[in-house]
JSON list of C-alpha atoms in Angstrom, two decimals:
[
{"chain": "A", "resi": 144, "resn": "UNK", "atom": "CA", "xyz": [0.16, 0.04, 0.04]},
{"chain": "A", "resi": 145, "resn": "UNK", "atom": "CA", "xyz": [2.70, 2.29, 0.87]},
{"chain": "A", "resi": 146, "resn": "UNK", "atom": "CA", "xyz": [4.18, 1.95, -2.41]},
{"chain": "A", "resi": 147, "resn": "UNK", "atom": "CA", "xyz": [0.55, 3.24, -3.72]},
{"chain": "A", "resi": 148, "resn": "UNK", "atom": "CA", "xyz": [0.34, 6.11, -2.04]},
{"chain": "A", "resi": 149, "resn": "UNK", "atom": "CA", "xyz": [3.94, 7.13, -2.83]},
{"chain": "A", "resi": 150, "resn": "UNK", "atom": "CA", "xyz": [3.13, 7.03, -6.20]},
{"chain": "A", "resi": 151, "resn": "UNK", "atom": "CA", "xyz": [-0.42, 8.88, -5.88]},
{"chain": "A", "resi": 152, "resn": "UNK", "atom": "CA", "xyz": [1.70, 11.71, -4.02]},
{"chain": "A", "resi": 153, "resn": "UNK", "atom": "CA", "xyz": [3.84, 11.89, -7.09]},
{"chain": "A", "resi": 154, "resn": "UNK", "atom": "CA", "xyz": [0.94, 11.82, -9.22]},
{"chain": "A", "resi": 155, "resn": "UNK", "atom": "CA", "xyz": [-0.97, 14.54, -7.77]},
{"chain": "A", "resi": 156, "resn": "UNK", "atom": "CA", "xyz": [2.80, 16.47, -7.36]},
{"chain": "A", "resi": 157, "resn": "UNK", "atom": "CA", "xyz": [3.05, 15.81, -11.18]},
{"chain": "A", "resi": 158, "resn": "UNK", "atom": "CA", "xyz": [-0.80, 17.33, -11.52]},
{"chain": "A", "resi": 159, "resn": "UNK", "atom": "CA", "xyz": [0.12, 20.80, -9.36]},
{"chain": "A", "resi": 160, "resn": "UNK", "atom": "CA", "xyz": [-2.21, 19.54, -6.56]},
{"chain": "A", "resi": 161, "resn": "UNK", "atom": "CA", "xyz": [0.24, 20.15, -3.51]},
{"chain": "A", "resi": 162, "resn": "UNK", "atom": "CA", "xyz": [-2.22, 19.53, -0.79]},
{"chain": "A", "resi": 163, "resn": "UNK", "atom": "CA", "xyz": [-3.56, 15.88, -2.16]},
{"chain": "A", "resi": 164, "resn": "UNK", "atom": "CA", "xyz": [0.33, 15.03, -2.78]},
{"chain": "A", "resi": 165, "resn": "UNK", "atom": "CA", "xyz": [0.98, 16.29, 0.67]},
{"chain": "A", "resi": 166, "resn": "UNK", "atom": "CA", "xyz": [-1.86, 14.20, 2.12]},
{"chain": "A", "resi": 167, "resn": "UNK", "atom": "CA", "xyz": [-1.37, 10.92, -0.01]},
{"chain": "A", "resi": 168, "resn": "UNK", "atom": "CA", "xyz": [2.72, 11.24, 1.45]},
{"chain": "A", "resi": 169, "resn": "UNK", "atom": "CA", "xyz": [1.91, 11.71, 4.88]},
{"chain": "A", "resi": 170, "resn": "UNK", "atom": "CA", "xyz": [-0.28, 8.35, 4.89]},
{"chain": "A", "resi": 171, "resn": "UNK", "atom": "CA", "xyz": [2.52, 7.19, 2.80]},
{"chain": "A", "resi": 172, "resn": "UNK", "atom": "CA", "xyz": [5.37, 7.81, 5.54]},
{"chain": "A", "resi": 173, "resn": "UNK", "atom": "CA", "xyz": [2.56, 6.60, 8.35]},
{"chain": "A", "resi": 174, "resn": "UNK", "atom": "CA", "xyz": [2.52, 3.31, 6.55]},
{"chain": "A", "resi": 175, "resn": "UNK", "atom": "CA", "xyz": [5.62, 2.71, 5.81]},
{"chain": "A", "resi": 176, "resn": "UNK", "atom": "CA", "xyz": [6.84, 3.58, 9.48]},
{"chain": "A", "resi": 177, "resn": "UNK", "atom": "CA", "xyz": [3.86, 0.89, 10.36]},
{"chain": "A", "resi": 178, "resn": "UNK", "atom": "CA", "xyz": [5.73, -1.94, 8.04]},
{"chain": "A", "resi": 179, "resn": "UNK", "atom": "CA", "xyz": [9.23, -0.90, 9.03]},
{"chain": "A", "resi": 180, "resn": "UNK", "atom": "CA", "xyz": [9.85, 0.00, 4.90]},
{"chain": "A", "resi": 181, "resn": "UNK", "atom": "CA", "xyz": [12.90, 2.16, 5.31]},
{"chain": "A", "resi": 182, "resn": "UNK", "atom": "CA", "xyz": [13.34, 2.64, 1.68]},
{"chain": "A", "resi": 183, "resn": "UNK", "atom": "CA", "xyz": [9.60, 3.63, 0.99]},
{"chain": "A", "resi": 184, "resn": "UNK", "atom": "CA", "xyz": [9.82, 6.05, 3.93]},
{"chain": "A", "resi": 185, "resn": "UNK", "atom": "CA", "xyz": [13.02, 7.87, 2.82]},
{"chain": "A", "resi": 186, "resn": "UNK", "atom": "CA", "xyz": [11.23, 8.33, -0.69]},
{"chain": "A", "resi": 187, "resn": "UNK", "atom": "CA", "xyz": [8.32, 9.75, 1.20]},
{"chain": "A", "resi": 188, "resn": "UNK", "atom": "CA", "xyz": [10.42, 12.16, 2.93]},
{"chain": "A", "resi": 189, "resn": "UNK", "atom": "CA", "xyz": [12.20, 13.09, 0.03]},
{"chain": "A", "resi": 190, "resn": "UNK", "atom": "CA", "xyz": [9.19, 13.58, -2.13]},
{"chain": "A", "resi": 191, "resn": "UNK", "atom": "CA", "xyz": [7.71, 15.56, 0.72]},
{"chain": "A", "resi": 192, "resn": "UNK", "atom": "CA", "xyz": [10.98, 18.03, 1.26]},
{"chain": "A", "resi": 193, "resn": "UNK", "atom": "CA", "xyz": [10.40, 18.65, -2.85]},
{"chain": "A", "resi": 194, "resn": "UNK", "atom": "CA", "xyz": [7.00, 19.50, -2.20]},
{"chain": "A", "resi": 195, "resn": "UNK", "atom": "CA", "xyz": [7.82, 22.00, 0.77]},
{"chain": "A", "resi": 196, "resn": "UNK", "atom": "CA", "xyz": [10.76, 23.31, -0.88]},
{"chain": "A", "resi": 197, "resn": "UNK", "atom": "CA", "xyz": [8.92, 26.53, -2.97]},
{"chain": "A", "resi": 198, "resn": "UNK", "atom": "CA", "xyz": [6.62, 27.40, 0.02]},
{"chain": "A", "resi": 199, "resn": "UNK", "atom": "CA", "xyz": [8.47, 29.97, 2.86]},
{"chain": "A", "resi": 200, "resn": "UNK", "atom": "CA", "xyz": [5.65, 29.52, 5.38]},
{"chain": "A", "resi": 201, "resn": "UNK", "atom": "CA", "xyz": [6.88, 25.65, 5.78]},
{"chain": "A", "resi": 202, "resn": "UNK", "atom": "CA", "xyz": [10.86, 26.63, 5.89]},
{"chain": "A", "resi": 203, "resn": "UNK", "atom": "CA", "xyz": [10.96, 25.41, 9.54]},
{"chain": "A", "resi": 204, "resn": "UNK", "atom": "CA", "xyz": [8.94, 22.33, 8.97]},
{"chain": "A", "resi": 205, "resn": "UNK", "atom": "CA", "xyz": [10.84, 21.51, 5.22]},
{"chain": "A", "resi": 206, "resn": "UNK", "atom": "CA", "xyz": [15.00, 22.10, 6.82]},
{"chain": "A", "resi": 207, "resn": "UNK", "atom": "CA", "xyz": [13.49, 19.13, 9.28]},
{"chain": "A", "resi": 208, "resn": "UNK", "atom": "CA", "xyz": [12.39, 16.87, 7.05]},
{"chain": "A", "resi": 209, "resn": "UNK", "atom": "CA", "xyz": [15.19, 17.40, 4.86]},
{"chain": "A", "resi": 210, "resn": "UNK", "atom": "CA", "xyz": [17.30, 17.02, 7.85]},
{"chain": "A", "resi": 211, "resn": "UNK", "atom": "CA", "xyz": [15.65, 13.59, 8.42]},
{"chain": "A", "resi": 212, "resn": "UNK", "atom": "CA", "xyz": [15.84, 12.89, 5.00]},
{"chain": "A", "resi": 213, "resn": "UNK", "atom": "CA", "xyz": [19.50, 13.01, 4.97]},
{"chain": "A", "resi": 214, "resn": "UNK", "atom": "CA", "xyz": [20.17, 11.22, 8.09]},
{"chain": "A", "resi": 215, "resn": "UNK", "atom": "CA", "xyz": [17.96, 7.83, 6.39]},
{"chain": "A", "resi": 216, "resn": "UNK", "atom": "CA", "xyz": [20.08, 8.01, 3.33]},
{"chain": "A", "resi": 217, "resn": "UNK", "atom": "CA", "xyz": [22.69, 7.83, 4.11]},
{"chain": "A", "resi": 218, "resn": "UNK", "atom": "CA", "xyz": [21.64, 5.08, 6.98]},
{"chain": "A", "resi": 219, "resn": "UNK", "atom": "CA", "xyz": [20.15, 3.05, 4.32]},
{"chain": "A", "resi": 220, "resn": "UNK", "atom": "CA", "xyz": [22.73, 3.68, 1.70]},
{"chain": "A", "resi": 221, "resn": "UNK", "atom": "CA", "xyz": [21.11, 5.35, -0.89]},
{"chain": "A", "resi": 222, "resn": "UNK", "atom": "CA", "xyz": [22.99, 7.79, -2.66]},
{"chain": "A", "resi": 223, "resn": "UNK", "atom": "CA", "xyz": [20.57, 9.58, -5.02]},
{"chain": "A", "resi": 224, "resn": "UNK", "atom": "CA", "xyz": [18.17, 10.56, -1.54]},
{"chain": "A", "resi": 225, "resn": "UNK", "atom": "CA", "xyz": [21.36, 11.82, -0.14]},
{"chain": "A", "resi": 226, "resn": "UNK", "atom": "CA", "xyz": [22.62, 13.86, -2.90]},
{"chain": "A", "resi": 227, "resn": "UNK", "atom": "CA", "xyz": [19.16, 15.17, -3.23]},
{"chain": "A", "resi": 228, "resn": "UNK", "atom": "CA", "xyz": [18.95, 16.16, 0.50]},
{"chain": "A", "resi": 229, "resn": "UNK", "atom": "CA", "xyz": [22.00, 17.72, 0.48]},
{"chain": "A", "resi": 230, "resn": "UNK", "atom": "CA", "xyz": [21.51, 19.98, -2.38]},
{"chain": "A", "resi": 231, "resn": "UNK", "atom": "CA", "xyz": [18.01, 20.77, -0.99]},
{"chain": "A", "resi": 232, "resn": "UNK", "atom": "CA", "xyz": [19.57, 21.83, 2.46]},
{"chain": "A", "resi": 233, "resn": "UNK", "atom": "CA", "xyz": [22.31, 23.71, 0.72]},
{"chain": "A", "resi": 234, "resn": "UNK", "atom": "CA", "xyz": [19.35, 25.36, -1.43]},
{"chain": "A", "resi": 235, "resn": "UNK", "atom": "CA", "xyz": [17.63, 26.12, 1.83]},
{"chain": "A", "resi": 236, "resn": "UNK", "atom": "CA", "xyz": [20.23, 27.93, 3.79]},
{"chain": "A", "resi": 237, "resn": "UNK", "atom": "CA", "xyz": [20.76, 30.20, 0.86]},
{"chain": "A", "resi": 238, "resn": "UNK", "atom": "CA", "xyz": [17.25, 31.10, 0.54]},
{"chain": "A", "resi": 239, "resn": "UNK", "atom": "CA", "xyz": [17.32, 31.75, 4.33]},
{"chain": "A", "resi": 240, "resn": "UNK", "atom": "CA", "xyz": [20.83, 33.23, 4.42]},
{"chain": "A", "resi": 241, "resn": "UNK", "atom": "CA", "xyz": [21.76, 30.87, 6.98]},
{"chain": "A", "resi": 242, "resn": "UNK", "atom": "CA", "xyz": [25.22, 29.25, 7.84]},
{"chain": "A", "resi": 243, "resn": "UNK", "atom": "CA", "xyz": [25.30, 25.92, 6.14]},
{"chain": "A", "resi": 244, "resn": "UNK", "atom": "CA", "xyz": [24.35, 22.77, 8.11]},
{"chain": "A", "resi": 245, "resn": "UNK", "atom": "CA", "xyz": [27.53, 20.39, 9.10]},
{"chain": "A", "resi": 246, "resn": "UNK", "atom": "CA", "xyz": [28.17, 17.62, 6.80]},
{"chain": "A", "resi": 247, "resn": "UNK", "atom": "CA", "xyz": [26.80, 13.98, 7.78]},
{"chain": "A", "resi": 248, "resn": "UNK", "atom": "CA", "xyz": [29.41, 12.02, 9.23]},
{"chain": "A", "resi": 249, "resn": "UNK", "atom": "CA", "xyz": [29.02, 9.71, 6.47]},
{"chain": "A", "resi": 250, "resn": "UNK", "atom": "CA", "xyz": [29.83, 12.27, 4.14]},
{"chain": "A", "resi": 251, "resn": "UNK", "atom": "CA", "xyz": [33.29, 13.47, 5.58]},
{"chain": "A", "resi": 252, "resn": "UNK", "atom": "CA", "xyz": [34.74, 10.42, 6.72]},
{"chain": "A", "resi": 253, "resn": "UNK", "atom": "CA", "xyz": [38.12, 10.12, 5.33]},
{"chain": "A", "resi": 254, "resn": "UNK", "atom": "CA", "xyz": [37.92, 7.22, 3.06]},
{"chain": "A", "resi": 255, "resn": "UNK", "atom": "CA", "xyz": [34.07, 6.23, 3.76]},
{"chain": "A", "resi": 256, "resn": "UNK", "atom": "CA", "xyz": [32.14, 6.05, 0.74]},
{"chain": "A", "resi": 257, "resn": "UNK", "atom": "CA", "xyz": [28.23, 5.81, 0.08]},
{"chain": "A", "resi": 258, "resn": "UNK", "atom": "CA", "xyz": [27.65, 2.36, -1.56]},
{"chain": "A", "resi": 259, "resn": "UNK", "atom": "CA", "xyz": [26.86, 2.94, -5.49]}
]
């Protein structure tokens, strides 16, 4: 079910229905947590972050979700999602004129690379 909700959220986002997309992604996060589907959960967080990126009223929520998404992506070895989260965090800091967040320990550890 959680994969179907992730797809539904993406479809709503593609059609410009942001509120419906966020509702589907919120339900996807809940189901993924209940079923211990870490990869689906991480993708749902990334999709929610992408939807919240352009809403200045939700900047704090967006930053918290991005940090959570980044941490999970590194823990699960998901380089594409980790890169998305890193770039989105940098963009959010530039928009808010905030200092950059510290790098994730896996991103700056000497010799440690994300699995491909």
